[in-house]
XYZ file of C-alpha atoms in Angstrom:
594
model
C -103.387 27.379 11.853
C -101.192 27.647 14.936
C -97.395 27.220 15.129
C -96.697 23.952 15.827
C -93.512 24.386 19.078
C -91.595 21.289 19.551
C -88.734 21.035 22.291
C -90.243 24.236 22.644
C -89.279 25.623 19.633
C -91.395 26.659 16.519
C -90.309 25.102 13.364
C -91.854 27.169 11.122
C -90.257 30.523 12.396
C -86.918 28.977 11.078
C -87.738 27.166 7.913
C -90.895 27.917 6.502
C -91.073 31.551 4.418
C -93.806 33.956 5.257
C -95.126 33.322 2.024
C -96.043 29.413 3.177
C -98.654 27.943 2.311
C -97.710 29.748 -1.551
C -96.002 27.563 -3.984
C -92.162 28.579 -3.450
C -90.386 29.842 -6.702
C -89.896 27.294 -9.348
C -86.978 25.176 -9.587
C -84.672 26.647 -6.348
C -82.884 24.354 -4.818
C -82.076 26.618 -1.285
C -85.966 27.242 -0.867
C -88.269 24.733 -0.213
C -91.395 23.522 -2.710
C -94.378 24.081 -1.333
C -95.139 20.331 -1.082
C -92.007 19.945 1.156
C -93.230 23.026 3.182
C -96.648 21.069 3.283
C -95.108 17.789 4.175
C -92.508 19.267 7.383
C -95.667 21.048 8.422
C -97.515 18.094 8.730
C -94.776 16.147 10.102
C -94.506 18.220 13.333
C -98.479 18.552 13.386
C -98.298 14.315 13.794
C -95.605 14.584 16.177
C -95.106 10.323 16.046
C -92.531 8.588 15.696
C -92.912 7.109 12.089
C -93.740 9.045 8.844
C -93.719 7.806 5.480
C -93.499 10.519 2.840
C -94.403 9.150 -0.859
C -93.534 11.497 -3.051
C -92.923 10.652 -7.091
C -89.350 10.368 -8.000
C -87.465 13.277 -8.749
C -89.894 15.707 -6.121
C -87.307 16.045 -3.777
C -87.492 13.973 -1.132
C -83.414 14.154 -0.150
C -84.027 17.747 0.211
C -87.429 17.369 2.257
C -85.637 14.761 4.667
C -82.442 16.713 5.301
C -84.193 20.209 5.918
C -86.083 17.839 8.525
C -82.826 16.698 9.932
C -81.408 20.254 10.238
C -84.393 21.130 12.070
C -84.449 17.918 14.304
C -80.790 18.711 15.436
C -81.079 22.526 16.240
C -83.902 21.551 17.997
C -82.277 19.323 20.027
C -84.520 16.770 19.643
C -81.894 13.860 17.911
C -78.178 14.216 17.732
C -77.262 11.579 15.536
C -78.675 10.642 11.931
C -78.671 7.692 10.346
C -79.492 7.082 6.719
C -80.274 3.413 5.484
C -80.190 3.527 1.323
C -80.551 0.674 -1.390
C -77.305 0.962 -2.687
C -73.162 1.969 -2.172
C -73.903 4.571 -4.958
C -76.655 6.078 -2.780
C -74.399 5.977 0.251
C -71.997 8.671 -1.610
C -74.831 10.332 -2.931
C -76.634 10.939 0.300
C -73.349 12.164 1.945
C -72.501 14.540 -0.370
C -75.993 16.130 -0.163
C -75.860 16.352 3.389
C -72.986 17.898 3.062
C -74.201 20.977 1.074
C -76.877 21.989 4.447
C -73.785 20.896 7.689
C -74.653 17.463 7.899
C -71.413 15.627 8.205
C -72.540 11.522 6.963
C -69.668 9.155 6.488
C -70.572 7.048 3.514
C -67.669 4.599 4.517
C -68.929 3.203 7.717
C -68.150 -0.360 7.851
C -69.433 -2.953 10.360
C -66.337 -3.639 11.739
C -65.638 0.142 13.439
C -68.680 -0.042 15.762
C -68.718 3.348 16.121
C -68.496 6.850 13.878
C -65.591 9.096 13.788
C -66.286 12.339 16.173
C -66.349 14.296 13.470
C -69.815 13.125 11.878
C -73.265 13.583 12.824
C -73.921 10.031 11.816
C -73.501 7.852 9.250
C -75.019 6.449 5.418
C -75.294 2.362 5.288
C -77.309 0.194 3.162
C -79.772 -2.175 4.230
C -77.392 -5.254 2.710
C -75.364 -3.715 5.191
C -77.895 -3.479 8.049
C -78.923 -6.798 7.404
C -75.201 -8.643 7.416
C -74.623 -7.667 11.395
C -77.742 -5.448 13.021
C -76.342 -5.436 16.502
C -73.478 -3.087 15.507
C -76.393 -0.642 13.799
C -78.685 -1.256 17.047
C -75.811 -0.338 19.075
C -75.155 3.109 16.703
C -78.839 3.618 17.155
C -78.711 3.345 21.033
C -76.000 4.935 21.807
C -78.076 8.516 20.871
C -80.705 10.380 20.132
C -81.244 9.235 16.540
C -83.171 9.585 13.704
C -83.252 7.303 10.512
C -83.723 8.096 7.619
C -84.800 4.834 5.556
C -84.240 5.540 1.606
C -86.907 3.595 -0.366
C -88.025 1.909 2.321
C -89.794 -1.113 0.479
C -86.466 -2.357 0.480
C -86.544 -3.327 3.851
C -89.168 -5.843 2.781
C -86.820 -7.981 -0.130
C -85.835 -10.653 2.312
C -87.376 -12.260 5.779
C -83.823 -11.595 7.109
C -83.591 -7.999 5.961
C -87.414 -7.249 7.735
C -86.433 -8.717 10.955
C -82.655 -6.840 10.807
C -84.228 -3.718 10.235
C -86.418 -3.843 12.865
C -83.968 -4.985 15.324
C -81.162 -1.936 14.719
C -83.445 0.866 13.998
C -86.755 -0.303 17.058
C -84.614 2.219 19.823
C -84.623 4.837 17.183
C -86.431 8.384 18.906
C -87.342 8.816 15.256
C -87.877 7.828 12.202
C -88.720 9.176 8.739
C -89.438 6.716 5.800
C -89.237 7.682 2.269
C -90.572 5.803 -0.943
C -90.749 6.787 -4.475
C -92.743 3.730 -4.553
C -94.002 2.919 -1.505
C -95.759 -1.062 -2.813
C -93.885 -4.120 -3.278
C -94.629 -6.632 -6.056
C -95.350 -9.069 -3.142
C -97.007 -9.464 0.265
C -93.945 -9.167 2.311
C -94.109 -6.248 4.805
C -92.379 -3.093 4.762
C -90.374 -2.546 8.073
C -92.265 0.541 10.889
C -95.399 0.634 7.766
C -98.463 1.033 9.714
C -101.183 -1.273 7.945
C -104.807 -0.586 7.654
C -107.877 -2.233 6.260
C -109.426 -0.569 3.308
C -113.140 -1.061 2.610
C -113.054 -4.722 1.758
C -110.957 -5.481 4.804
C -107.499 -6.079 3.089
C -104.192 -4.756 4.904
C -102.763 -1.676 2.448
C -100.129 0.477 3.763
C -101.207 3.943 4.899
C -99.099 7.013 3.910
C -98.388 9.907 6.089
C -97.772 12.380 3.383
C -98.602 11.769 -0.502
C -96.855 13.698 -3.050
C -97.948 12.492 -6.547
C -96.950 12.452 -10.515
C -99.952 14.798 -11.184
C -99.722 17.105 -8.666
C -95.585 17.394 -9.460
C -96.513 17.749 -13.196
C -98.730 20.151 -12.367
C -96.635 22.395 -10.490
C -93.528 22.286 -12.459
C -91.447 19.774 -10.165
C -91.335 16.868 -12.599
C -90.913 16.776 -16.263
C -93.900 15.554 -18.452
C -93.095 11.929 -20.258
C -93.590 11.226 -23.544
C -93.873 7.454 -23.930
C -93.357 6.419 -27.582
C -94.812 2.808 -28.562
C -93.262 0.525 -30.739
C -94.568 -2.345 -32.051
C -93.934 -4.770 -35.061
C -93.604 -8.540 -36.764
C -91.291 -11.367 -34.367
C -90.704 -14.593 -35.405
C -89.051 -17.046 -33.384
C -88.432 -20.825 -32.790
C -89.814 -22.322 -29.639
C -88.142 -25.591 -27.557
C -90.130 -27.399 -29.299
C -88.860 -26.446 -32.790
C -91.986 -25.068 -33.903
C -91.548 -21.517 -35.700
C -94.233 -19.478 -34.623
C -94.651 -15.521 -35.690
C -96.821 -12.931 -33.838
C -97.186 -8.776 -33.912
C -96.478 -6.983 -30.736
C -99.479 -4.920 -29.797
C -101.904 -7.553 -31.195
C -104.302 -9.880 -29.074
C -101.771 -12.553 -28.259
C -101.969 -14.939 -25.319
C -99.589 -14.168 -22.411
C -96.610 -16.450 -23.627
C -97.179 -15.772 -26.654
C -96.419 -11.805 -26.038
C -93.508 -12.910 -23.592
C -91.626 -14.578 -26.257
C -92.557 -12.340 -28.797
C -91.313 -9.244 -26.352
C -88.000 -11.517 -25.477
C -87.572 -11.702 -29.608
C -87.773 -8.243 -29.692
C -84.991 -7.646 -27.195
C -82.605 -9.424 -29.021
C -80.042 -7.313 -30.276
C -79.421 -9.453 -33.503
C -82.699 -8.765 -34.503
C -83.749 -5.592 -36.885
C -86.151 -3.926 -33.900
C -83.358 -2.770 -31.471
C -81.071 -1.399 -34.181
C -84.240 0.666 -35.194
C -85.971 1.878 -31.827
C -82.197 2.872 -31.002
C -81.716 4.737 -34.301
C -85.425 6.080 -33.586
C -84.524 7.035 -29.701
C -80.774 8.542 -30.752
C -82.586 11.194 -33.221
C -85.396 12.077 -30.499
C -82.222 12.474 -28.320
C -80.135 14.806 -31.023
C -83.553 16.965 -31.419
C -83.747 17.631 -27.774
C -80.308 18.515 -27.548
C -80.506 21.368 -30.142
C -82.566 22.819 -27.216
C -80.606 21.514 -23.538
C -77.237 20.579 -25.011
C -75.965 18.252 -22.125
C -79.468 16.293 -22.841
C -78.378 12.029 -22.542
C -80.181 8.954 -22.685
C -80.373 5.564 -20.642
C -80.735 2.078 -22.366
C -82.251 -0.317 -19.547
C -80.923 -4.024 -20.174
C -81.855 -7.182 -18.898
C -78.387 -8.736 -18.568
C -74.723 -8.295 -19.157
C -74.488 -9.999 -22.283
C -77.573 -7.491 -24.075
C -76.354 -4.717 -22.154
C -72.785 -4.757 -24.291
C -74.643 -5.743 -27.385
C -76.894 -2.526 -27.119
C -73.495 -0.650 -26.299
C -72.315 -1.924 -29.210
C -75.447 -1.072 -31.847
C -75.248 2.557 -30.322
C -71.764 2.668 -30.978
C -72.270 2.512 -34.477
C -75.615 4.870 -34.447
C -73.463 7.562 -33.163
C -70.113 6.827 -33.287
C -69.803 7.283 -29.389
C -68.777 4.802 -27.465
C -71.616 4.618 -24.606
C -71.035 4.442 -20.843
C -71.420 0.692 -19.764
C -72.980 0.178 -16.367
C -72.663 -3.090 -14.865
C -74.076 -4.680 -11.783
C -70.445 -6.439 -10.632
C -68.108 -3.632 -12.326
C -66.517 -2.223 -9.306
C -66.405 0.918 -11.098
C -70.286 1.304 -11.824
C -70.962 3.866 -9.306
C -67.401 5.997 -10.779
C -68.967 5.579 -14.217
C -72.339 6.722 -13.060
C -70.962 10.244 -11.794
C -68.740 10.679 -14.651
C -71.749 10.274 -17.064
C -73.786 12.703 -14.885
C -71.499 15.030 -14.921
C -70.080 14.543 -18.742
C -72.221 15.551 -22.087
C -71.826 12.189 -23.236
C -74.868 10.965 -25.325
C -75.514 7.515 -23.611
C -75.100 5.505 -20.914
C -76.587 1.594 -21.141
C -77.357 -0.344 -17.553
C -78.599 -3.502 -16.055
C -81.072 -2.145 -13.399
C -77.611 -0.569 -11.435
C -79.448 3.241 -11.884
C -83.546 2.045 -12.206
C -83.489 3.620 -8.588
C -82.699 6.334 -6.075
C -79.503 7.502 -8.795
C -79.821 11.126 -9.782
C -78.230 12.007 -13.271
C -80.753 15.010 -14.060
C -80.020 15.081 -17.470
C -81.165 11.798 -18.860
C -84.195 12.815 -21.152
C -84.499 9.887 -23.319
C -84.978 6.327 -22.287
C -85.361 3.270 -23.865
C -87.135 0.400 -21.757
C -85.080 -2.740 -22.990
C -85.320 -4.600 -20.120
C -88.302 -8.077 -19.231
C -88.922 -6.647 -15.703
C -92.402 -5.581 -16.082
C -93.540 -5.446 -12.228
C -95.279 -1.570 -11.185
C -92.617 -1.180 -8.543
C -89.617 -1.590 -11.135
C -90.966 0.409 -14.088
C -91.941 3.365 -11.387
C -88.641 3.113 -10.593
C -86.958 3.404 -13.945
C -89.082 6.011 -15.392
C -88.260 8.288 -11.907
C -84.976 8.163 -13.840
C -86.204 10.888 -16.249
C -89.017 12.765 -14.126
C -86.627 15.306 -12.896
C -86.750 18.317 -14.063
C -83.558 21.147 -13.747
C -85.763 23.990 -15.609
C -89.226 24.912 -16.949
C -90.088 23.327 -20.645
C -87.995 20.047 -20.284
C -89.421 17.263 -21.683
C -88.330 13.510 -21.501
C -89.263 10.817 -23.563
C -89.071 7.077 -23.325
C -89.197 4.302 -25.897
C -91.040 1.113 -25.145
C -92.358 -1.956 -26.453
C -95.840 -2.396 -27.440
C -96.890 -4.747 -24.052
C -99.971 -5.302 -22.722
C -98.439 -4.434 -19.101
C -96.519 -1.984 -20.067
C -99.247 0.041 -21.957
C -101.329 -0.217 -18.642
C -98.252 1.110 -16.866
C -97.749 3.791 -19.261
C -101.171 4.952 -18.644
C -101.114 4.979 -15.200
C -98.440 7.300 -14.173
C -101.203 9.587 -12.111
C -102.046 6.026 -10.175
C -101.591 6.497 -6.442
C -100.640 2.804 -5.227
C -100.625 1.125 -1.351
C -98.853 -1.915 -0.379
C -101.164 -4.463 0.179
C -100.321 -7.635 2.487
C -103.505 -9.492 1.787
C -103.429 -9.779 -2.477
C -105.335 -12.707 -3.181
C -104.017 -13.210 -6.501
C -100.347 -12.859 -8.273
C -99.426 -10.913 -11.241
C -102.293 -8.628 -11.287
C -100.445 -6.218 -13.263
C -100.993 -7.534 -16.702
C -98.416 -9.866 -17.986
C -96.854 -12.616 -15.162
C -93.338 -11.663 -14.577
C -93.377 -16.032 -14.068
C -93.654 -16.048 -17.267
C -91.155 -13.772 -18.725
C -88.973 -15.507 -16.090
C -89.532 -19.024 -18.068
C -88.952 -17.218 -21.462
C -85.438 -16.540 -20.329
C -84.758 -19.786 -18.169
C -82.851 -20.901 -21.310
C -80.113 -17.969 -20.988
C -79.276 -19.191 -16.959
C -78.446 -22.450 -17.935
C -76.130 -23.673 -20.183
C -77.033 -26.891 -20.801
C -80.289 -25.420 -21.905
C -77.982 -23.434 -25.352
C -76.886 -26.775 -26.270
C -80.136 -28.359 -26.722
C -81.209 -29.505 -30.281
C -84.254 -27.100 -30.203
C -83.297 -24.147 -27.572
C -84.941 -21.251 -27.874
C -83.993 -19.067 -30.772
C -84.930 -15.745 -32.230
C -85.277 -15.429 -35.913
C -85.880 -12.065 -36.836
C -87.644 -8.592 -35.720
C -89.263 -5.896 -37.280
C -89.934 -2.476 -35.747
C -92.968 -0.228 -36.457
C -93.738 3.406 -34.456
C -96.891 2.663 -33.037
C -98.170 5.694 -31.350
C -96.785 7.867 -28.355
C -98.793 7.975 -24.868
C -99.055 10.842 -22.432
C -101.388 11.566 -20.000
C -103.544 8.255 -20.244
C -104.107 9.445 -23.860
C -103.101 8.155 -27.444
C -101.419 9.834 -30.356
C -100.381 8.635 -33.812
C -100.613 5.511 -36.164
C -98.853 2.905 -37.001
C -95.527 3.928 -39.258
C -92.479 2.204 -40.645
C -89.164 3.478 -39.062
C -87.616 6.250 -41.134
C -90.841 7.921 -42.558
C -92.511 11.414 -42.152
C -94.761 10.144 -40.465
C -92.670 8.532 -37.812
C -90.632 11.641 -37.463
C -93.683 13.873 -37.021
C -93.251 12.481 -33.055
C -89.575 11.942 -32.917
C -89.186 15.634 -33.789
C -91.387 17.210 -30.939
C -89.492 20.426 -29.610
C -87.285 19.642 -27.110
C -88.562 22.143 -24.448
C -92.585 21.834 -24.155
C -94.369 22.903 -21.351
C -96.905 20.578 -19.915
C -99.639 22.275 -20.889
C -98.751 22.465 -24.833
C -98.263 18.994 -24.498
C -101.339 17.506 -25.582
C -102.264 20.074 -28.330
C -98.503 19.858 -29.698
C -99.633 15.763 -30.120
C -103.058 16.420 -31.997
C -101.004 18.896 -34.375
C -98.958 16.293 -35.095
C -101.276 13.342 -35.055
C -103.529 15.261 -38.082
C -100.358 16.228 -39.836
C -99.141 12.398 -39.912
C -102.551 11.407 -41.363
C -102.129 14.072 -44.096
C -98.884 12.773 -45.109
C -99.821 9.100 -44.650
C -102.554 9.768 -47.559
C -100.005 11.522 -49.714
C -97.848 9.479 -49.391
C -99.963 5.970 -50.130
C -101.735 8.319 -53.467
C -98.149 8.667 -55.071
C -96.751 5.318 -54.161
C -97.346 2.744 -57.132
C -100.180 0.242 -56.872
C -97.817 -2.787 -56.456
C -95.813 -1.272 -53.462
C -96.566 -3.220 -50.275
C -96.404 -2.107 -46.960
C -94.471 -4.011 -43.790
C -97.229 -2.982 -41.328
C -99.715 -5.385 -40.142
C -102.856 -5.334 -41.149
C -105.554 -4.301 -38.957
C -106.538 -6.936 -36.849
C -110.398 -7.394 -37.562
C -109.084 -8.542 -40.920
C -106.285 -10.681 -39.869
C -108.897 -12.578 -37.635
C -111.126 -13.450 -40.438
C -108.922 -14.298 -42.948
C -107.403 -16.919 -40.045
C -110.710 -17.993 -39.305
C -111.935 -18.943 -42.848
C -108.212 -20.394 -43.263
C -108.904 -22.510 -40.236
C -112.476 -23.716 -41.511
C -111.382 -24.820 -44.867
C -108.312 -26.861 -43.633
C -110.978 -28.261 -40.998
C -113.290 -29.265 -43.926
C -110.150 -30.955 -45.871
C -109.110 -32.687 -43.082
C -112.687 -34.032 -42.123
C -113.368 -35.514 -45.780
C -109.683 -37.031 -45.595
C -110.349 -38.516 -42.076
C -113.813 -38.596 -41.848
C -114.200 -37.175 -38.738
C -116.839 -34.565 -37.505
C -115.803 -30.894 -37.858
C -116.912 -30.215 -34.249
C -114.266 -32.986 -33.149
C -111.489 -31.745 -35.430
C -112.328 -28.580 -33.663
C -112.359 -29.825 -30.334
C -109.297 -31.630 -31.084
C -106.951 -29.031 -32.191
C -108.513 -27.081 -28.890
C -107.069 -30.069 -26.905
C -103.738 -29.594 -28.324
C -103.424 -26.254 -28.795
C -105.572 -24.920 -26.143
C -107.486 -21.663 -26.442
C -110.932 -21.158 -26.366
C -113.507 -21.745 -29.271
C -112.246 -20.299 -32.993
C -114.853 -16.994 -32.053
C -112.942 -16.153 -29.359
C -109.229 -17.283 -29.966
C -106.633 -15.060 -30.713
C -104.558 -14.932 -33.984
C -101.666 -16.712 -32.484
C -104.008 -19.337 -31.361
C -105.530 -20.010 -34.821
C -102.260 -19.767 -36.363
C -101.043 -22.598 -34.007
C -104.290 -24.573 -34.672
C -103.782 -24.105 -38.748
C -99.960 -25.211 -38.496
C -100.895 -28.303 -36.900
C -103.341 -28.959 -39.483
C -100.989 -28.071 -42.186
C -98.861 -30.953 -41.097
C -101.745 -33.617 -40.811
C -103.418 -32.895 -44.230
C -102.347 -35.152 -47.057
C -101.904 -32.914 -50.451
């Protein structure tokens, strides 16, 4: 392949090794991957103005874009650099990494100075910023030879305003690199200098200059493998209505009936946080026998939870956690201190589910409603990145429809499209969680006779995912057989993964049977039972409170069926779920005269 000369210079004389196109040492941070040598390559080979680079959180993408920079000033090609991130945290962040390769960024640029200090080569803003007064960035932009960097650019996309302002202050830009972790939006709004093209059935997706995947990091040693472990187990709750309904996360629920059942789960006065917290702390102690400075990440919903969790961990480890807070002015202080501490947790409301680099969070725990692909990409990036060869990372989640599908599709390569025909293809509608927690935004709402209200939890392991595949059975907190996953090695390599899991997975189902031949007959388990057997004892339930009420009315079966379908809703009793029998054998319960 010929050297690519621009400005009449060749590029790869000064960055690339002679060793290019071979994978560059593992985990150095003053030589490039091979994926970045790929991507700067293929940069200069386009030669256009835009270039969006997708690469998975935690591949390097600061790194990629600043060696580009360097490169771009010696050339002479730009003489100022601008970098547009989501957040003030980010703004620090990027500066001090720029400052580590002779970039001088001031992180501090307000809208009011107009101009940089002499002293910089440009300056770090966020796109709240960008959007508040663009003439002043337009002007910055103008005023040079620039190049922008835009930080997780589907942010330029979360308001009209913000689309149009980045488009106004960054158009005169000579050039510009864009750089996604995630480079979709959960809507159709489009993503500022994103060239759109129609796939085969003519819809708009966005097109992507360079790809840099989960897999392909995984598989060269870039990104840690994740460990997702499942947790499922019995919520019962009270509904607006006052009705008390009860339903098993990771069963065949209807889509409220799993948001409300999720939301009960959530709530730290119930039994299941306290335990997937207990569970998450000891996965966290075992992989800090092997990386010592190993800490974990509790992502909230709100404020309120977020202390509550704080709290519960509190007393699991006798720590008090690192509280990160949305409106703390403090949050991005308590962010560094944490990363650079050997403090066990830190708990957050979405504040670090982006862009924020604390390498050594290796155990998560997903505690949040948000259950869009762009946010859950986002906060598992939190604990892709790896520092060393063998690090693992593991992350605790509820046993969700969506999120199982998530889970399962860390590999999937996703486009932005514009031209979606239908909302909340994900799995689960976000709408709907939304409504579930419309109750906690308005206070009028906690004072109501029959508000929403959470009776109790219970927490099972359920199984652990990794790499689209399953691995365990259902166990009660505090077993062998539960431990058999929590204690995993805390260095694996990728490859011993998935034979590590079927160890495990056979040893579980040896002690399962030992332990169920030497527990006494009358002992009864917590778990559910399966759910082939739960249907049909509902069913025949159903039927013979159908017949009782029939001979007491005197109506037809079929229109006591039909009628509890009219209330209820659902489909027909063959193909309703158990939640939706159980709601059509409660209202029956209350019509039948003893």
């Amino acid at each position: 392949m010929p050297n690519r000369t621009v400005g009449g210079l060749d590029y790869r004389r000064a960055v690339l090794s002679p060793s290019f196109p071979q994978r560059a040492p593992w985990g150095t941070a003053d030589k490039l991957r091979a994926w970045q040598r790929e991507a700067l390559d293929q940069y200069f080979q386009a030669d256009q103005r835009d270039f969006l680079v997708a690469a998975t959180p935690g591949a390097g993408k600061t790194t990629f874009a600043l060696t580009l920079a360097v490169e771009l000033l010696r050339m002479g090609e730009v003489n100022r650099i601008i970098v547009v991130a989501p957040t003030e945290h980010l703004k620090t962040q990027w500066a001090d990494a720029a400052a580590r390769v002779n970039i001088r960024l001031d992180p501090r640029f307000r809208n009011s100075h107009w101009a940089p200090s002499r002293q910089y080569h440009g300056v770090v803003v966020t796109y709240a910023q960008v959007a508040a007064k663009s003439s002043v960035h337009r002007h910055l932009t103008e005023d040079a030879k620039t190049l922008v960097i835009l930080d997780e650019v589907h942010h330029g996309g979360d308001a009209l305003s913000w689309g149009d302002a980045i488009r106004d202050a960054y158009g005169p830009a000579k050039r510009r690199l864009l750089l996604s972790g995630t480079p979709f939006r959960s809507d159709t709004a489009p993503i500022p200098f994103v060239e759109y093209l129609p796939d085969e059935s003519g819809a708009r997706v966005s097109s992507t200059d360079y790809a840099y995947g989960y897999g392909r990091a995984l598989a060269d040693g870039v990104v840690r493998p994740v460990l997702f472990h499942m947790y499922s187990g019995k919520m019962r709750w009270r509904t607006s209505a006052g009705d008390e309904l009860e339903a098993h996360l990771g069963q065949d629920n209807t889509k409220d009936v799993t948001s409300q059942a999720w939301r009960t789960a959530l709530d730290p006065e119930g039994e299941w946080m306290p335990a997937v917290l207990r569970a998450a702390d000891r996965r966290l102690s075992e992989i800090r026998h092997h990386v010592p400075d190993a800490g974990g990440l509790v992502l909230a919903t709100d404020q309120t939870v977020a202390r509550a969790y704080a709290k519960i961990l509190h007393s699991i480890t006798g720590q008090q956690p690192t509280v990160v807070l949305s409106d703390d002015a403090s949050a991005s202080e308590r962010i560094e201190k944490f990363s650079a501490d050997d403090r066990r947790w830190m708990v957050a409301v979405r504040m670090v589910s982006e862009g924020v680099d604390v390498p050594r969070l290796a155990v998560g725990v997903y505690a949040t409603s948000s259950s869009t692909p762009l946010f859950f990409a986002q906060a598992i990036g939190r604990f892709v990145r790896a520092r060393r060869r063998g690090e693992a990372a593991s992350v605790f989640l509820p046993n969700v429809p969506v999120l199982m599908t998530l889970a399962n599709e860390m590999e999937k390569q996703r486009d932005h499209a514009l031209d979606r025909q239908t909302k909340d293809d994900d799995g689960l509608e976000d709408s709907l969680l939304e409504s579930a927690n419309r109750e906690d935004d308005a206070s009028d709402a906690l004072t109501q006779e029959f508000s929403y209200q959470a009776i109790s939890s219970l927490a099972h392991f359920d199984r652990v995912v990794f790499d689209g595949a399953d691995f365990g059975e259902l166990a009660e907190p505090g077993t062998p057989e539960e431990e058999e996953f929590i204690g995993l090695p805390g260095l694996l390599e990728p490859e011993h993964v998935h034979d590590l899991l079927m160890q495990r997975q056979a040893r579980q189902s040896k002690l399962r049977q030992a332990r169920e031949a030497a527990a006494p007959p009358e002992q009864e388990s917590t778990l559910p039972a399966p759910l082939h057997r739960t249907l049909r004892e509902q069913r025949q339930l159903l039927n013979s409170l159908v017949g009782l009420y029939a001979r007491q009315s005197g109506e037809p079966h079929g229109a006591v069926h039909a009628e509890l379908r009219r209330v209820c809703g659902g489909p027909a009793v063959p193909q309703a779920t158990v939640a939706q029998l159980q709601s059509r054998i409660d209202v029956l319960r209350k019509r039948v005269r003893s």
